[in-house]
Tab-separated table of C-alpha atoms and ligand atoms in Angstrom:
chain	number	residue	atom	x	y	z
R	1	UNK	CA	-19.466	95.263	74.570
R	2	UNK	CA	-17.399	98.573	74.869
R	3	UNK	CA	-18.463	99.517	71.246
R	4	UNK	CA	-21.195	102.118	70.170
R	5	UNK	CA	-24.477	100.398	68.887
R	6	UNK	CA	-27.890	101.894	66.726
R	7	UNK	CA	-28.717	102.648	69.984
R	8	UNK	CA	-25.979	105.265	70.639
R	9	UNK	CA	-26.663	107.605	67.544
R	10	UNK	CA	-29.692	108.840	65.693
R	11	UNK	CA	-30.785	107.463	62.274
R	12	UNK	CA	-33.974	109.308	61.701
R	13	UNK	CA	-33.526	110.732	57.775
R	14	UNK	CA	-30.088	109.700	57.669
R	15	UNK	CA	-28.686	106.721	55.126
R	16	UNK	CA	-27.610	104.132	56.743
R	17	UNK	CA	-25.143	101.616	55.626
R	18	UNK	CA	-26.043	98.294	57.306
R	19	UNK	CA	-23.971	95.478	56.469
R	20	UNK	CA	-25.474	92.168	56.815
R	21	UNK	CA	-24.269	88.499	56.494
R	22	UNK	CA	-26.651	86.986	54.200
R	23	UNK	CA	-24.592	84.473	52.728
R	24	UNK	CA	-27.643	81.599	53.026
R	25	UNK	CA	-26.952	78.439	51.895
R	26	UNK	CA	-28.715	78.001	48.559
R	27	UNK	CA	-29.522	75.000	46.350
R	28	UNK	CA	-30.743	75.911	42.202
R	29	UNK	CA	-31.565	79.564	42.855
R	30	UNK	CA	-33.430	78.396	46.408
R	31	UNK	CA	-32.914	79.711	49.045
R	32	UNK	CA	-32.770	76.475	51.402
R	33	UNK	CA	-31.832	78.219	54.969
R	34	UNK	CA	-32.877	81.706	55.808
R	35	UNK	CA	-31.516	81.644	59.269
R	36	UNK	CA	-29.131	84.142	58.861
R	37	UNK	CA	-31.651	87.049	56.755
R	38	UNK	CA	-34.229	86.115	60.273
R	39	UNK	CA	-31.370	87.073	62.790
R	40	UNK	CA	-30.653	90.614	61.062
R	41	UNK	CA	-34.509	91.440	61.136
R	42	UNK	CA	-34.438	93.041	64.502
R	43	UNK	CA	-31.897	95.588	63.664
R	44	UNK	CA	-33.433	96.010	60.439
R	45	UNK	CA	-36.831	96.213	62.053
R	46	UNK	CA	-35.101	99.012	64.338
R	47	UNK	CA	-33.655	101.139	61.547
R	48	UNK	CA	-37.137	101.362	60.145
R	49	UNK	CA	-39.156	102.166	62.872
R	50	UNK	CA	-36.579	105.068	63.568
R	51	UNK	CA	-37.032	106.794	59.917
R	52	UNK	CA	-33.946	105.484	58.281
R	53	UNK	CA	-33.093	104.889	54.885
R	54	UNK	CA	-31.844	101.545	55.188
R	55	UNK	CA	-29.039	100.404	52.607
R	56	UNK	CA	-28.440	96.861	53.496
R	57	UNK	CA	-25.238	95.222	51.958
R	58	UNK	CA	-23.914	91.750	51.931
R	59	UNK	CA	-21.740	88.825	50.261
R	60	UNK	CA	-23.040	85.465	48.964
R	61	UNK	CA	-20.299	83.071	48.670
R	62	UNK	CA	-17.117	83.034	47.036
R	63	UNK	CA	-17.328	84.613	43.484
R	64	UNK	CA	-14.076	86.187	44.124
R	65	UNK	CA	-13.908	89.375	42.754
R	66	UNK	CA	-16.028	88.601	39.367
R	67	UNK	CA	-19.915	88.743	38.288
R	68	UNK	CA	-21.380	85.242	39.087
R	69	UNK	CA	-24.968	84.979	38.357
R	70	UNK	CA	-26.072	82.158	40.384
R	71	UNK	CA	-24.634	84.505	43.221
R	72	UNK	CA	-26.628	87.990	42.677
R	73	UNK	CA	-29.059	88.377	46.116
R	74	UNK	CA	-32.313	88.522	43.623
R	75	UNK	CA	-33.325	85.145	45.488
R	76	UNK	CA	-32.300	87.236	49.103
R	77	UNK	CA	-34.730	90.624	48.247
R	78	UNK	CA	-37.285	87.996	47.168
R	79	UNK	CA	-37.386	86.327	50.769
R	80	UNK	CA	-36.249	89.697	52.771
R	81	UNK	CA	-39.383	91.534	50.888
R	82	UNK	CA	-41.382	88.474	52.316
R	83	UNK	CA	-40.357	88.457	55.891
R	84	UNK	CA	-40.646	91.721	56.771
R	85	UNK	CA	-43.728	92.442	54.564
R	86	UNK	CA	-42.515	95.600	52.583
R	87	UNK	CA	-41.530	96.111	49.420
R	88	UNK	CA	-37.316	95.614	49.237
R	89	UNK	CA	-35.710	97.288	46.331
R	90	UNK	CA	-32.811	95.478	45.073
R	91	UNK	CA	-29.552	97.034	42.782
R	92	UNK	CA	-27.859	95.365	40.427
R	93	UNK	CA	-24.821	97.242	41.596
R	94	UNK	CA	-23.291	97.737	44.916
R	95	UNK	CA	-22.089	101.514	44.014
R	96	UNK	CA	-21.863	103.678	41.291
R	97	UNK	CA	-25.015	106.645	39.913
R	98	UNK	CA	-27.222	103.971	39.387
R	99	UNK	CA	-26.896	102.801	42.989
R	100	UNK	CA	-26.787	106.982	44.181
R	101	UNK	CA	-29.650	107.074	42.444
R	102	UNK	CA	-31.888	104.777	44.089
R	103	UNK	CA	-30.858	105.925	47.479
R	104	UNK	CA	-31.387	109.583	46.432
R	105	UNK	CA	-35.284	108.244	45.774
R	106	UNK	CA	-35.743	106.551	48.725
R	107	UNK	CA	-37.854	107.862	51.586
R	108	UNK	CA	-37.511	107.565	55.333
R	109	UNK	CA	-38.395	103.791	56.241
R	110	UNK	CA	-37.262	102.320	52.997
R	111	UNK	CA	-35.201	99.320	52.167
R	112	UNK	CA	-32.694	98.730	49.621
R	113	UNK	CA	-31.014	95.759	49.454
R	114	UNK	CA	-27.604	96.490	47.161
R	115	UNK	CA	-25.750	93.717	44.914
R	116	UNK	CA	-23.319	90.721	46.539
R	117	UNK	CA	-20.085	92.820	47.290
R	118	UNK	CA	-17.641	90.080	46.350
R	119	UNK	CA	-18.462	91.076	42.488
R	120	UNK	CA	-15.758	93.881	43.326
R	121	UNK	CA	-12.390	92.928	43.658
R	122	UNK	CA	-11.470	95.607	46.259
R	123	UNK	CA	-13.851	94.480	48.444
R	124	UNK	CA	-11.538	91.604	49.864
R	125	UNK	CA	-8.620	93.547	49.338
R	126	UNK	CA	-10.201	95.825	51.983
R	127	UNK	CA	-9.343	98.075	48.979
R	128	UNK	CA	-9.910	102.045	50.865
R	129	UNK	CA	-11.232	103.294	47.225
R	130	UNK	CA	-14.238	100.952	47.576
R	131	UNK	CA	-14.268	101.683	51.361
R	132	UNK	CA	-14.875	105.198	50.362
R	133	UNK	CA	-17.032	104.581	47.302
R	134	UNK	CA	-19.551	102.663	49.668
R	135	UNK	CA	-19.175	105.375	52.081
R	136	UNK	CA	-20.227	107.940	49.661
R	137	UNK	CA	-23.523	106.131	49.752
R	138	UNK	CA	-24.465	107.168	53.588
R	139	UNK	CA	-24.178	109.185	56.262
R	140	UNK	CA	-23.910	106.343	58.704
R	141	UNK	CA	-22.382	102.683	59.072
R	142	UNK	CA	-24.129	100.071	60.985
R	143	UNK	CA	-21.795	96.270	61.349
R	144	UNK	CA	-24.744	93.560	62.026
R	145	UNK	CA	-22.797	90.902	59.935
R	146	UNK	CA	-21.085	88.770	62.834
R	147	UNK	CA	-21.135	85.841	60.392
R	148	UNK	CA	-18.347	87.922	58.628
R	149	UNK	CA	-17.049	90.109	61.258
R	150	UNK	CA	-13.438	88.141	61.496
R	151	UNK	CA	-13.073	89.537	57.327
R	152	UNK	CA	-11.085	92.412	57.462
R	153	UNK	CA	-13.057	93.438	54.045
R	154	UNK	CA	-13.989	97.122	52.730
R	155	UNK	CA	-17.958	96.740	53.722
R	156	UNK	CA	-16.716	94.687	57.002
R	157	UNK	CA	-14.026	96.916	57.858
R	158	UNK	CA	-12.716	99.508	55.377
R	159	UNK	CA	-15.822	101.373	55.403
R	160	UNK	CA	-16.179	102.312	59.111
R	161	UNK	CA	-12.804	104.790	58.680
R	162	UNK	CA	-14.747	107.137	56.758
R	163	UNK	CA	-18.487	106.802	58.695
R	164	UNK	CA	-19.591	106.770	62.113
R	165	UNK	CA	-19.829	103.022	62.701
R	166	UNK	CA	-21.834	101.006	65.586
R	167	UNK	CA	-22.947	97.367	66.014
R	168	UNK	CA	-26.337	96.202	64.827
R	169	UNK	CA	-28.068	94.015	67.334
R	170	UNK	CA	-27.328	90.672	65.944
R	171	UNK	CA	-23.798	91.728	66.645
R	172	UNK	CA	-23.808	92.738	69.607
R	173	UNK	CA	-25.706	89.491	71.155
R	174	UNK	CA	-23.492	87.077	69.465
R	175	UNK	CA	-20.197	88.994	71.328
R	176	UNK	CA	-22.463	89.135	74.582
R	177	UNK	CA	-23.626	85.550	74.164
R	178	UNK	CA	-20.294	83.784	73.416
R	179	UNK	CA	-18.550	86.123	75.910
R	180	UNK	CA	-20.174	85.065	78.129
R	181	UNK	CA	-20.222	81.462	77.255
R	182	UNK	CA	-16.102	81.306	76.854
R	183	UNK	CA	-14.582	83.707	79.216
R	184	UNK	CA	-14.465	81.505	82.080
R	185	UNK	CA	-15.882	78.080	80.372
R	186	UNK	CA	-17.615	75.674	82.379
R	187	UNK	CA	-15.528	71.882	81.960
R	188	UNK	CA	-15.380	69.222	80.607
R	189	UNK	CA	-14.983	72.184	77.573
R	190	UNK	CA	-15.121	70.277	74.555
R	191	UNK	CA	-15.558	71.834	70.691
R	192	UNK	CA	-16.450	69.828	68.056
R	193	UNK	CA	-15.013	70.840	64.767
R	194	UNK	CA	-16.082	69.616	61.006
R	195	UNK	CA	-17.088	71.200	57.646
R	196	UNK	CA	-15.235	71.682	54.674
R	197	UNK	CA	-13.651	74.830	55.122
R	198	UNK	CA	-10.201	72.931	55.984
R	199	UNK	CA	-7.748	75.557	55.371
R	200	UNK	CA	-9.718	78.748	57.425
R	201	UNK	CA	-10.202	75.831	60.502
R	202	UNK	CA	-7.407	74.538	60.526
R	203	UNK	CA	-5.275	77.136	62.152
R	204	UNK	CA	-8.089	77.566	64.413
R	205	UNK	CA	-7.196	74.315	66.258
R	206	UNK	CA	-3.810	74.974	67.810
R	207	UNK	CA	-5.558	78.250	69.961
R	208	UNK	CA	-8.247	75.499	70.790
R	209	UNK	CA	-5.556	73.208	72.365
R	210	UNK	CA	-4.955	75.937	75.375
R	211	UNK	CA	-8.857	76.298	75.815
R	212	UNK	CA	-10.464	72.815	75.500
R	213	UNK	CA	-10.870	69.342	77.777
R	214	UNK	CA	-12.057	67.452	74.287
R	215	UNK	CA	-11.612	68.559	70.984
R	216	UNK	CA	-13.522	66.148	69.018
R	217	UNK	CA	-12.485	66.229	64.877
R	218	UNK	CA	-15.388	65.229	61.713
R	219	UNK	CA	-16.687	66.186	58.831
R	220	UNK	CA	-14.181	66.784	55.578
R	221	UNK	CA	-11.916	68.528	58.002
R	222	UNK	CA	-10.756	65.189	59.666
R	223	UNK	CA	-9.484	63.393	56.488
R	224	UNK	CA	-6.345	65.595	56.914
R	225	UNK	CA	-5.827	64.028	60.253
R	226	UNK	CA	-6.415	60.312	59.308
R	227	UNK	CA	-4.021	61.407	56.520
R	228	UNK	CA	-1.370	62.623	59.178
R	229	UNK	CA	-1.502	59.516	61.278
R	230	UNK	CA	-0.406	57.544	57.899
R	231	UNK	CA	-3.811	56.098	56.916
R	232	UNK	CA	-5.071	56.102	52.912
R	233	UNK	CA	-8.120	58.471	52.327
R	234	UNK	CA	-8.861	57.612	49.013
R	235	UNK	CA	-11.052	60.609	47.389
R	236	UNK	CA	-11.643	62.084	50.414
R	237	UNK	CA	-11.254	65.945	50.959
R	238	UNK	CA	-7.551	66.390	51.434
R	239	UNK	CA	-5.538	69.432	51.947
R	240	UNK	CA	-1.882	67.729	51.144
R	241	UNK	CA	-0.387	70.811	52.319
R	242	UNK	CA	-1.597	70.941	55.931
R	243	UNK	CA	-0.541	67.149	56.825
R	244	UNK	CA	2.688	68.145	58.692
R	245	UNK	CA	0.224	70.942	60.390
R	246	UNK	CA	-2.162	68.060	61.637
R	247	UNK	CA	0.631	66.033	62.917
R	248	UNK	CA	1.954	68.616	65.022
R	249	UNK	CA	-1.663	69.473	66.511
R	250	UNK	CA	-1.793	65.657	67.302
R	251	UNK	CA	1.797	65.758	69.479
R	252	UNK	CA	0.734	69.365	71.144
R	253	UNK	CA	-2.938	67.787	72.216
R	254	UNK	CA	-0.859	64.855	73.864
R	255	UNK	CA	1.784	67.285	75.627
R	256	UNK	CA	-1.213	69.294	76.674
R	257	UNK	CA	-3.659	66.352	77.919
R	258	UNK	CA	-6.389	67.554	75.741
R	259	UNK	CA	-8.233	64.523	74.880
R	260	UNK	CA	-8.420	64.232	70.718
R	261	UNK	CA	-11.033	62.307	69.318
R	262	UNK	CA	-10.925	61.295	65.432
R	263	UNK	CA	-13.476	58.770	63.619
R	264	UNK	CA	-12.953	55.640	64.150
R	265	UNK	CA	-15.147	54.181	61.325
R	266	UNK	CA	-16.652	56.374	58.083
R	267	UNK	CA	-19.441	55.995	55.451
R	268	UNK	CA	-17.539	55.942	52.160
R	269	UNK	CA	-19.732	56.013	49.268
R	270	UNK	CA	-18.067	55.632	45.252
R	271	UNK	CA	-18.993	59.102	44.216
R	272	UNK	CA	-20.217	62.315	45.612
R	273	UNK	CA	-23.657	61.422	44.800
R	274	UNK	CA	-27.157	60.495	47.328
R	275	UNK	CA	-27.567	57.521	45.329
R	276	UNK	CA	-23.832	56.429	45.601
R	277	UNK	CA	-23.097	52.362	46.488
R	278	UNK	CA	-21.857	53.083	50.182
R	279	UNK	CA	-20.440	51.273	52.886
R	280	UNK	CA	-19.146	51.634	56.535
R	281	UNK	CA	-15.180	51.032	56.668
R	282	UNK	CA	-13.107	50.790	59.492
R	283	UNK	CA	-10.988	54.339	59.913
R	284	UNK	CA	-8.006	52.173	58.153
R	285	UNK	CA	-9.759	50.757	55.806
R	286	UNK	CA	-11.184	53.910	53.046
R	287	UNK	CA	-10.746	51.856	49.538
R	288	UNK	CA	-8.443	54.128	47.623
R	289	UNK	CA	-11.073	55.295	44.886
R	290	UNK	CA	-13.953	56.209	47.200
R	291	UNK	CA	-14.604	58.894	49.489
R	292	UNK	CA	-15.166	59.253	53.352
R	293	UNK	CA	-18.717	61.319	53.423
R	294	UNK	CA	-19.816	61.091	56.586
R	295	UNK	CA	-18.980	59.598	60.321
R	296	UNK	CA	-19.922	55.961	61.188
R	297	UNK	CA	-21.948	54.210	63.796
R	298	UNK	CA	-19.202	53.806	65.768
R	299	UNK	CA	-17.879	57.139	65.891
R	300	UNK	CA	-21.251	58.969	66.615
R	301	UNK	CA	-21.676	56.850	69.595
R	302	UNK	CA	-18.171	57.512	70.840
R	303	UNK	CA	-18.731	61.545	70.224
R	304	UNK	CA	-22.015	61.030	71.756
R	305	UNK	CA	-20.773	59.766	74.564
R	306	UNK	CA	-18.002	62.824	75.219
R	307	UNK	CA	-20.808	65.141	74.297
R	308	UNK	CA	-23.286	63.641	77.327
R	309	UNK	CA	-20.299	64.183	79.798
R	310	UNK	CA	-19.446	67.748	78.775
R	311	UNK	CA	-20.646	70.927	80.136
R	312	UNK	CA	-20.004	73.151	77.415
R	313	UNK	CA	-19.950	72.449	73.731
R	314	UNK	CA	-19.422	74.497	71.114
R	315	UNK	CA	-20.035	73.208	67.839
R	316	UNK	CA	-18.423	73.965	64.243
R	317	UNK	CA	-19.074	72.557	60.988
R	318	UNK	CA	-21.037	69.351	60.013
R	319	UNK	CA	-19.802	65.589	60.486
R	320	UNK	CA	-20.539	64.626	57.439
R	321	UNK	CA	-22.493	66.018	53.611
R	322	UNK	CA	-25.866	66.238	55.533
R	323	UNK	CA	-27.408	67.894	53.051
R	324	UNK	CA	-27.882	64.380	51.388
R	325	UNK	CA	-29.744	62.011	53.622
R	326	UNK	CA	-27.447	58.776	52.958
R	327	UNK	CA	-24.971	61.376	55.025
R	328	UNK	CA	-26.364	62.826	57.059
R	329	UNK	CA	-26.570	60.551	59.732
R	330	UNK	CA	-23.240	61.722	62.182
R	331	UNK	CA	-24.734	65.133	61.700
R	332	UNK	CA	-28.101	64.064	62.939
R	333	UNK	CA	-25.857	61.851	65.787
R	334	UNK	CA	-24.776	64.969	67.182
R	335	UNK	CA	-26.863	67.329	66.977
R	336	UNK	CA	-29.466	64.802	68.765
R	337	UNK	CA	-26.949	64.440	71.682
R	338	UNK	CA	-26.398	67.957	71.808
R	339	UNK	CA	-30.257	68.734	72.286
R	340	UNK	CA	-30.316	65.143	74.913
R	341	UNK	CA	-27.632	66.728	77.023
R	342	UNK	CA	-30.005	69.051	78.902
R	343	UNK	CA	-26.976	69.888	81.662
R	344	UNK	CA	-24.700	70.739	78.903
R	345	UNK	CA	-24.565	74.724	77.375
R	346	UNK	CA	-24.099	73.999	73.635
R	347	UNK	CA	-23.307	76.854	71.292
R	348	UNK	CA	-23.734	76.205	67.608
R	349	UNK	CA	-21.449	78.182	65.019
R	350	UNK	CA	-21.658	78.674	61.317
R	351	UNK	CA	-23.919	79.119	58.619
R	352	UNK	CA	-24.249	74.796	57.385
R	353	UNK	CA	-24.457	73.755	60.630
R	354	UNK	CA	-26.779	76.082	62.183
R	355	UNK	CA	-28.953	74.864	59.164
R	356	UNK	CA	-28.340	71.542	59.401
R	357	UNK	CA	-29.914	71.932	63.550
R	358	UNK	CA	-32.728	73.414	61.608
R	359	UNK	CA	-33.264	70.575	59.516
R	360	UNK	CA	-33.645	68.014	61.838
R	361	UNK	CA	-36.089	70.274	63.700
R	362	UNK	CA	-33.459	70.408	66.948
R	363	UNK	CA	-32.740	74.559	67.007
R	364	UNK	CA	-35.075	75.259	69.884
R	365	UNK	CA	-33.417	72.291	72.019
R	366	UNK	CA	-29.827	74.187	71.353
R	367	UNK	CA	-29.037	77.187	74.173
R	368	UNK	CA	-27.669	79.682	71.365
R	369	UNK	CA	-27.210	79.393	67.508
R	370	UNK	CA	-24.396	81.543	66.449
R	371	UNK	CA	-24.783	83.141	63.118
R	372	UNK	CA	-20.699	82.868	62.246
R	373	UNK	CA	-18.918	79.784	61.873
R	374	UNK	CA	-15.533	80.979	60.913
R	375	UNK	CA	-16.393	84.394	63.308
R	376	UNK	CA	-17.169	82.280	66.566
R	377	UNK	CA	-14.235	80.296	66.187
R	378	UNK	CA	-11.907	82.907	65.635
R	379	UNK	CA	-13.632	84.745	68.578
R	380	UNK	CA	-13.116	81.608	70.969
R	381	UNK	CA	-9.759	81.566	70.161
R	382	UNK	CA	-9.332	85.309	71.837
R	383	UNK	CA	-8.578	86.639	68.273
R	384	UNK	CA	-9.789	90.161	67.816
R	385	UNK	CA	-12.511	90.174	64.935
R	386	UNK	CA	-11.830	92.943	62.799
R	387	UNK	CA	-15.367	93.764	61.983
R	388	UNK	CA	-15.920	94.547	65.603
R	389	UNK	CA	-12.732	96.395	66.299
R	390	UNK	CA	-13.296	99.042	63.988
R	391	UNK	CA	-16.520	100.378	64.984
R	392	UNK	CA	-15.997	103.446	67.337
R	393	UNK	CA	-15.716	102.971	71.439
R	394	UNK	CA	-18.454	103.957	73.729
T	1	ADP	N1	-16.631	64.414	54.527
T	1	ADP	C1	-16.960	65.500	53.834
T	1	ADP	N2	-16.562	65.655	52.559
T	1	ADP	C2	-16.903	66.757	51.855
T	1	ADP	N3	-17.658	67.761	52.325
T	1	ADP	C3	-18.081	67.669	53.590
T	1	ADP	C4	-17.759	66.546	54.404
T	1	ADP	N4	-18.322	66.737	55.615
T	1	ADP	C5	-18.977	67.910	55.559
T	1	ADP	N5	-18.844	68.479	54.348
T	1	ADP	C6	-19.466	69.740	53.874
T	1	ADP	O1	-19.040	70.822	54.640
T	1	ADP	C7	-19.925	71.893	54.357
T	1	ADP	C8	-19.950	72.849	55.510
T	1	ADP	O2	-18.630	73.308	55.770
T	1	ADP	P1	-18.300	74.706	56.456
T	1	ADP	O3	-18.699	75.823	55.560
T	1	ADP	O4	-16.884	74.608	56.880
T	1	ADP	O5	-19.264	74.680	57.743
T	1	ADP	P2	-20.032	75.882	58.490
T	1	ADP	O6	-20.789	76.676	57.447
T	1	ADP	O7	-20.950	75.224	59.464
T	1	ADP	O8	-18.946	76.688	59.122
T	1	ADP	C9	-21.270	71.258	54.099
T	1	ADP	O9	-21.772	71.742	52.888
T	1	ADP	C10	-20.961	69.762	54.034
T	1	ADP	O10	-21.588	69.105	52.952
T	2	X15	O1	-20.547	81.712	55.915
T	2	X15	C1	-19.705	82.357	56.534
T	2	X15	O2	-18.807	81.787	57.360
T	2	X15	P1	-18.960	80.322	58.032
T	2	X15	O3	-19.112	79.284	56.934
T	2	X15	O4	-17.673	80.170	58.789
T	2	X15	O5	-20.168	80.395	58.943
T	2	X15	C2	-19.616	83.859	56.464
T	2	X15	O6	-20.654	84.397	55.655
T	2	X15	C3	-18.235	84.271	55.938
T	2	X15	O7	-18.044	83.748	54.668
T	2	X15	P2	-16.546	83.493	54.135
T	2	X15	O8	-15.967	82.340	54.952
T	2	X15	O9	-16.688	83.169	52.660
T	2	X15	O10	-15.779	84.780	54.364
């Protein structure tokens, strides 16, 4: 990577601005995965060791702009405080005297953890006056949120015009990782693409046609597709607006021989429930008041089977709602091929699935766990991640 890191400058005293991505999935104030606080731990670790005053910063979620409360990071300071054994101190602001005057009390070595960012509006504005109001707060700016570096946003981005700014080390081993993973990829290539985020993905899958052998569809992601090929999807997740977008994906796979695999057969269940009536219909078949929740039989075999002939996969978004068992199956499907295929690099990307690997024990069989979902992808694709392009050259 050709960009300064906490290596390259010298924290001791100073207040450092370290922006994290410790948007953990979460389930009635729980925290339920805490992959992501783990991975920024060494650069955290770092900054303390060296004598900084360590101001880390973060999102949670969506809460676009406004005050949610199930979305402050009390839950985050709790488990932070716990992992690195030392007291975290956490601000129920992100800027402002009361925030100035916590960091003005804080010695060399301490930790402050400030409030979810996305209460501001200008934060995804990229809005410079927050840039500079959360500059005001340090001397120096430290990116270690990967998961987030493809947000041009005023703590991902913004920020580092007004601060020297370097890479944590979280960063800077995802870009060396998938680098090296993607610049010259070893084939069959095949990503496999899911989740819910349909409209942020979507796009993603035309600069995937000019990389991939396979490029395998699931998760709430796909109903768009079985939508564009002229089948019914009942109350499955739909974006109506994107159906003319899947059909042309479709045509460029076949003009480009990438091989595009969709189900073939789903578990529809009669409400968005663990304890919904549920059944396994044929692709063709969803009844038009119940919803497609997960991948069937079928299907998992079929992406099993492209998974055990590929050499590198790289892997984005769950098949199916695995975070209730009667779906979680396809998930489970292939994640256990992914961890079978010994021959076969697999990369895992974004927050819900990296969890999901984690909850059916498989993380150690995977070769790396990328802590962006959205980030990775973007980065596969050969897009520049904003996050990373504004921190200064070596
Ligand atoms: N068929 C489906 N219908 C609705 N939601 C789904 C479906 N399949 C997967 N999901 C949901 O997608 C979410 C993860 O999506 P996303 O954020 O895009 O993935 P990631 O965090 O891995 O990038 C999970 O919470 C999962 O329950
Ligand atoms: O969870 C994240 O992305 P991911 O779901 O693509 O892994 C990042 O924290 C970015 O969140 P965002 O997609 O709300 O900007």
């Amino acid at each position: 990577m050709n960009k300064k890191t906490v290596r390259d400058v010298d924290v001791k005293g100073k207040r450092v601005f370290c922006r994290v991505d410790f948007n953990v999935p979460m389930e009635n104030g729980v925290i339920t995965d805490d992959t992501r606080i783990r991975a920024a731990l060494p650069t955290i670790r770092y900054l303390i060791e060296q004598g900084a005053k360590v101001i880390l910063v973060s999102h949670l979620g969506r809460p676009k702009g406004k005050v949610v409360e199930e979305l402050r990071l009390n839950a985050v300071a709790k488990r932070l405080s716990e992992l690195l054994g030392k007291q975290v101190v956490k601000t129920d602001e992100a800027y402002g005297d009361a925030v100035k005057a916590a960091i003005a009390s804080m010695k060399e070595g301490d930790v402050l953890l400030l409030e979810n960012v996305r209460f501001y509006p200008g934060e995804e504005k990229n809005d410079p006056e927050l840039a500079k109001a959360f500059a005001e707060l340090a001397d120096i700016y430290v990116n270690d949120a990967f998961g987030a570096a493809h947000r041009a946003h005023a703590s991902t981005e913004g920020i580092a015009h007004y601060l020297p700014a370097v890479a944590g080390f979280l960063m800077e081993k995802e870009i060396e990782v998938l680098g090296k993973a993607l610049s010259n990829p070893d084939r069959p290539f095949t990503a496999i693409i899911g989740g819910a985020k349909v409209k942020d993905k979507i796009g993603v899958i035309e600069n995937l046609l000019n990389k991939v052998d396979n490029l395998i569809i699931g998760g709430g992601l796909a109903y768009t597709f079985v939508k564009a090929l002229g089948h019914e999807v009942g109350k499955s997740l739909l974006e109506e607006d994107k159906i003319e977008l899947a059909k042309s994906f479709m045509e460029k796979a076949k003009e480009k021989g990438v091989n595009f695999y969709m189900p073939v057969d789903v578990v529809v269940a009669d409400r968005f429930a663990n304890d919904a009536n549920t059944k396994v219909v044929a692709i063709d078949a969803i009844p038009s008041d119940w919803e497609a929740l997960d991948i069937g039989p079928k299907t998992r075999e079929l992406y099993r089977d492209v998974i055990m002939k590929s050499k590198l996969v790289v892997w984005n978004g769950p098949m199916g709602v695995f975070e209730m068992d009667a779906f979680a199956e396809g998930t489970k499907a292939v994640a256990q091929a992914l961890a079978d295929a010994v021959d076969t690099y697999s990369v895992i990307g974004g927050g819900d699935s990296a969890a999901a690997v984690e909850k059916f024990g498989l993380a150690e069989k995977m070769d790396h766990i990328s802590t962006g979902g959205g980030a990775s992808l973007e980065f596969m694709e050969g897009k520049q991640l904003p996050g990373v392009v504004a921190l200064n050259d070596k």
